[in-house]
Amino acid sequence: MFWVDADDAFAYSMLSLAVLFVLVMSMSLMIRANFFLTARHRLDSDHVMLTFDDGPHPALTPRTLDILEEKGVKAMFFLIGKNIEQYPELVERIVREGHLVGGHSYHHEWSIGFKTGRQLTQELMQPQRQLSEITGQDERYFRPPFGVTNAHIAYAVQQNKLKTIGWSLRTYDTAADFSTEKVARIVKRAKPRDIVLLHERMESTVEALPALIDGIRQKGMEFGVLTAKS
Ligand SMILES: [Zn+2]
C-alpha cells in the first residue's frame, strides 16, 4: 500500500518545486539559443540599445525617463500588462519621449511556461492590445518573461505575428548585490549592436544608469533603438 505522511508530503512538494524551477530555468536559457523561436538579439546598426523590463513602475519609471532625457538616450521598454493597466500615463510618457515599447506578458508569472491555447494567447496579446490602444499603432514587439520559450509560446508568437526581442548583454541587475560598482564590468563587455537587458523596477539599476550610459559612450559607442528594418 502506498501511503504518504505529512513530512513526506512536504518533501515531495519541495522536490516538485525544485524540478519545476530547473525546468523553467532551462527553458529560459533557450531564448538565447533560438531553440523554439527566432528572437532578435542584436541591432543591425552599430548602436547599443538599452532595454528596460517589468515596468511601468510608479517611482522608478519616471526616474529612468528623466535620466534618459538628460543624457539624450532613446531606449526600449518591455512592459507588463497588469502594470500598464495601473499606470497608463507612464506608458504615454515613455512613448511621448520617443522610446519604443513592447509587451512582456500580462501577469509575468512563471506559470506562462505551462499555459497553452487561448489562455496563453490572452497572456501574450493583452499587453499588445493595451500598448496599441495607447500608441495608436499596431504594437508587435514582445519579450517573453524570464526569457521562457517553448513550443506553445513559439506557436502563439507566430500565430499573432509577434516580433520577439531577446538580448545580447545581460547585466544581472536583479541580483541583490548589483550596484554602480558593477557598471565597469558591463561597460567592458559592451560591443556595438548589443541589446542590453536591464530592469527599471530595480532602484540599484536606476542609480547605476548614468554611469552605464557615460561608460558606454566613453568607449566610443552611441545609443539607438530598433529601426523599422531591424
Ligand atoms: Zn521580466
Short mmCIF file of C-alpha atoms and ligand atoms in Angstrom, two decimals:
data_model
loop_
_atom_site.label_atom_id
_atom_site.label_comp_id
_atom_site.label_asym_id
_atom_site.label_seq_id
_atom_site.Cartn_x
_atom_site.Cartn_y
_atom_site.Cartn_z
CA MET A 1 0.00 0.00 0.00
CA PHE A 2 1.32 3.45 -0.88
CA TRP A 3 0.98 5.91 1.90
CA VAL A 4 2.47 9.39 2.41
CA ASP A 5 2.74 11.06 5.80
CA ALA A 6 2.78 14.81 6.32
CA ASP A 7 6.58 15.13 6.30
CA ASP A 8 6.88 13.14 3.11
CA ALA A 9 4.18 15.26 1.50
CA PHE A 10 6.23 18.34 2.35
CA ALA A 11 9.39 16.77 0.93
CA TYR A 12 7.53 15.80 -2.25
CA SER A 13 6.15 19.29 -2.74
CA MET A 14 9.63 20.78 -2.23
CA LEU A 15 11.03 18.30 -4.74
CA SER A 16 8.35 19.19 -7.29
CA LEU A 17 9.12 22.88 -6.79
CA ALA A 18 12.81 22.21 -7.39
CA VAL A 19 12.04 20.22 -10.55
CA LEU A 20 9.73 22.99 -11.75
CA PHE A 21 12.42 25.59 -11.13
CA VAL A 22 15.09 23.67 -13.07
CA LEU A 23 12.62 23.09 -15.90
CA VAL A 24 11.69 26.76 -16.23
CA MET A 25 15.33 27.86 -15.90
CA SER A 26 16.43 25.54 -18.70
CA MET A 27 13.57 26.76 -20.90
CA SER A 28 14.68 30.32 -20.30
CA LEU A 29 18.20 29.51 -21.47
CA MET A 30 16.73 28.55 -24.80
CA ILE A 31 15.77 32.06 -25.87
CA ARG A 32 19.46 32.82 -26.41
CA ALA A 33 19.85 29.63 -28.40
CA ASN A 34 16.81 30.46 -30.59
CA PHE A 35 15.74 26.90 -29.88
CA PHE A 36 11.96 27.29 -30.21
CA LEU A 37 11.53 30.68 -31.79
CA THR A 38 13.66 33.16 -33.62
CA ALA A 39 14.36 36.16 -31.47
CA ARG A 40 16.40 39.20 -32.38
CA HIS A 41 19.39 39.55 -30.06
CA ARG A 42 21.38 42.29 -31.80
CA LEU A 43 20.81 45.54 -33.67
CA ASP A 44 21.56 45.98 -37.36
CA SER A 45 23.25 49.30 -36.65
CA ASP A 46 26.44 49.80 -34.62
CA HIS A 47 24.48 51.40 -31.79
CA VAL A 48 23.80 49.91 -28.39
CA MET A 49 20.17 49.56 -27.31
CA LEU A 50 19.22 49.75 -23.64
CA THR A 51 16.08 47.75 -22.77
CA PHE A 52 14.12 48.06 -19.54
CA ASP A 53 11.86 45.19 -18.46
CA ASP A 54 8.98 44.80 -16.00
CA GLY A 55 7.63 48.37 -15.86
CA PRO A 56 5.93 50.69 -15.74
CA HIS A 57 6.87 51.37 -12.10
CA PRO A 58 5.28 54.38 -10.37
CA ALA A 59 8.51 55.74 -8.86
CA LEU A 60 11.33 54.25 -10.92
CA THR A 61 9.99 54.66 -14.48
CA PRO A 62 9.82 58.47 -14.14
CA ARG A 63 13.38 58.49 -12.74
CA THR A 64 14.59 56.27 -15.60
CA LEU A 65 12.91 58.56 -18.13
CA ASP A 66 14.43 61.66 -16.53
CA ILE A 67 17.93 60.16 -16.82
CA LEU A 68 17.39 59.08 -20.45
CA GLU A 69 16.09 62.54 -21.31
CA GLU A 70 19.02 64.27 -19.61
CA LYS A 71 21.52 62.01 -21.37
CA GLY A 72 19.72 62.17 -24.72
CA VAL A 73 19.27 58.39 -24.99
CA LYS A 74 16.38 56.55 -26.66
CA ALA A 75 15.65 53.09 -25.27
CA MET A 76 13.08 50.31 -25.35
CA PHE A 77 10.66 49.28 -22.59
CA PHE A 78 9.10 45.80 -22.26
CA LEU A 79 6.02 46.39 -20.16
CA ILE A 80 3.84 44.06 -18.08
CA GLY A 81 0.10 44.17 -18.87
CA LYS A 82 -1.14 44.47 -15.29
CA ASN A 83 1.29 47.38 -14.71
CA ILE A 84 0.21 49.09 -17.96
CA GLU A 85 -3.36 48.87 -16.69
CA GLN A 86 -2.35 50.56 -13.44
CA TYR A 87 -0.09 53.28 -14.88
CA PRO A 88 -1.16 54.05 -18.46
CA GLU A 89 0.04 57.65 -18.09
CA LEU A 90 3.60 56.36 -17.63
CA VAL A 91 3.34 54.40 -20.88
CA GLU A 92 2.09 57.57 -22.57
CA ARG A 93 5.14 59.40 -21.26
CA ILE A 94 7.53 56.64 -22.44
CA VAL A 95 6.06 56.85 -25.96
CA ARG A 96 5.83 60.67 -25.98
CA GLU A 97 9.55 60.89 -25.19
CA GLY A 98 10.43 58.79 -28.22
CA HIS A 99 11.17 55.39 -26.70
CA LEU A 100 9.98 52.08 -28.13
CA VAL A 101 7.61 49.77 -26.26
CA GLY A 102 6.93 46.07 -26.33
CA GLY A 103 4.75 43.61 -24.43
CA HIS A 104 6.16 41.43 -21.65
CA SER A 105 3.06 39.25 -20.85
CA TYR A 106 0.07 40.26 -18.75
CA HIS A 107 0.92 38.65 -15.39
CA HIS A 108 4.68 37.98 -15.70
CA GLU A 109 4.42 34.70 -13.81
CA TRP A 110 6.47 31.51 -14.09
CA SER A 111 3.26 29.65 -14.94
CA ILE A 112 3.44 31.08 -18.50
CA GLY A 113 5.65 28.10 -19.35
CA PHE A 114 2.68 25.81 -18.70
CA LYS A 115 -0.09 27.79 -20.41
CA THR A 116 -1.46 26.80 -23.78
CA GLY A 117 -4.13 27.78 -26.31
CA ARG A 118 -6.46 30.67 -25.63
CA GLN A 119 -5.08 31.25 -22.12
CA LEU A 120 -1.56 31.69 -23.48
CA THR A 121 -2.71 33.91 -26.34
CA GLN A 122 -4.54 36.11 -23.84
CA GLU A 123 -1.43 36.32 -21.64
CA LEU A 124 0.72 37.40 -24.61
CA MET A 125 -1.74 39.56 -26.53
CA GLN A 126 -3.47 41.56 -23.79
CA PRO A 127 -0.40 43.84 -23.28
CA GLN A 128 -0.04 44.23 -27.06
CA ARG A 129 -3.65 45.46 -27.26
CA GLN A 130 -3.13 47.79 -24.29
CA LEU A 131 0.00 49.26 -25.90
CA SER A 132 -1.63 49.58 -29.32
CA GLU A 133 -4.51 51.49 -27.72
CA ILE A 134 -2.08 53.94 -26.13
CA THR A 135 0.24 54.42 -29.13
CA GLY A 136 -2.41 54.18 -31.84
CA GLN A 137 -0.14 51.76 -33.69
CA ASP A 138 -0.12 48.01 -34.11
CA GLU A 139 2.39 47.02 -31.42
CA ARG A 140 4.07 43.65 -32.11
CA TYR A 141 7.33 43.75 -30.19
CA PHE A 142 7.43 41.14 -27.46
CA ARG A 143 9.88 39.80 -24.91
CA PRO A 144 8.91 36.63 -23.03
CA PRO A 145 9.01 36.96 -19.23
CA PHE A 146 12.14 35.30 -17.78
CA GLY A 147 13.14 34.62 -21.40
CA VAL A 148 10.95 31.49 -21.25
CA THR A 149 10.26 29.90 -24.61
CA ASN A 150 8.66 26.59 -25.53
CA ALA A 151 6.75 25.14 -28.48
CA HIS A 152 3.42 26.63 -27.30
CA ILE A 153 4.86 30.14 -26.90
CA ALA A 154 6.60 29.85 -30.27
CA TYR A 155 3.29 28.88 -31.89
CA ALA A 156 1.38 31.76 -30.24
CA VAL A 157 4.13 34.20 -31.27
CA GLN A 158 3.95 33.01 -34.87
CA GLN A 159 0.13 33.00 -35.00
CA ASN A 160 -0.04 36.55 -33.67
CA LYS A 161 2.89 37.81 -35.76
CA LEU A 162 4.81 38.99 -32.71
CA LYS A 163 8.42 40.10 -33.11
CA THR A 164 10.45 38.60 -30.30
CA ILE A 165 13.33 40.65 -28.94
CA GLY A 166 15.97 38.99 -26.80
CA TRP A 167 19.27 40.45 -25.60
CA SER A 168 23.00 40.03 -26.15
CA LEU A 169 24.26 41.66 -22.95
CA ARG A 170 22.85 40.55 -19.65
CA THR A 171 23.65 42.80 -16.69
CA TYR A 172 22.34 40.61 -13.85
CA ASP A 173 20.90 43.81 -12.41
CA THR A 174 18.24 41.94 -10.42
CA ALA A 175 20.95 40.34 -8.25
CA ALA A 176 20.91 41.56 -4.66
CA ASP A 177 24.49 42.81 -4.86
CA PHE A 178 24.07 44.82 -8.07
CA SER A 179 25.41 48.33 -7.63
CA THR A 180 27.06 51.17 -9.53
CA GLU A 181 30.41 49.42 -8.85
CA LYS A 182 29.34 46.61 -11.18
CA VAL A 183 28.93 49.02 -14.10
CA ALA A 184 32.60 48.89 -15.14
CA ARG A 185 32.24 45.14 -15.73
CA ILE A 186 29.21 45.65 -18.03
CA VAL A 187 30.88 48.52 -19.90
CA LYS A 188 33.92 46.30 -20.52
CA ARG A 189 31.70 43.68 -22.17
CA ALA A 190 29.60 46.13 -24.24
CA LYS A 191 30.03 45.96 -28.01
CA PRO A 192 28.38 47.70 -30.98
CA ARG A 193 24.95 46.16 -31.85
CA ASP A 194 24.40 44.96 -28.28
CA ILE A 195 20.90 44.78 -26.80
CA VAL A 196 21.33 45.35 -23.05
CA LEU A 197 18.92 43.74 -20.57
CA LEU A 198 18.01 45.98 -17.62
CA HIS A 199 15.08 46.24 -15.19
CA GLU A 200 13.69 49.64 -14.24
CA ARG A 201 11.87 48.14 -11.24
CA MET A 202 15.30 47.89 -9.54
CA GLU A 203 16.37 51.03 -7.71
CA SER A 204 20.04 49.98 -7.97
CA THR A 205 19.67 49.82 -11.78
CA VAL A 206 18.27 53.35 -11.96
CA GLU A 207 21.08 54.57 -9.70
CA ALA A 208 23.71 52.91 -11.89
CA LEU A 209 22.18 54.10 -15.17
CA PRO A 210 24.06 57.44 -15.61
CA ALA A 211 27.42 55.70 -15.06
CA LEU A 212 26.44 52.93 -17.50
CA ILE A 213 25.48 55.43 -20.22
CA ASP A 214 28.64 57.51 -19.69
CA GLY A 215 30.87 54.40 -19.65
CA ILE A 216 29.49 53.04 -22.92
CA ARG A 217 29.86 56.46 -24.55
CA GLN A 218 33.44 56.71 -23.34
CA LYS A 219 34.13 53.51 -25.29
CA GLY A 220 33.06 55.40 -28.41
CA MET A 221 29.60 53.85 -28.80
CA GLU A 222 26.28 55.62 -29.18
CA PHE A 223 22.76 54.55 -28.26
CA GLY A 224 19.90 53.73 -30.58
CA VAL A 225 16.78 51.60 -30.88
CA LEU A 226 15.50 49.10 -33.42
CA THR A 227 14.63 50.61 -36.75
CA ALA A 228 11.75 49.54 -39.00
CA LYS A 229 14.29 47.50 -40.95
CA SER A 230 15.53 45.70 -37.85
ZN ZN B 1 10.61 40.42 -16.86
#
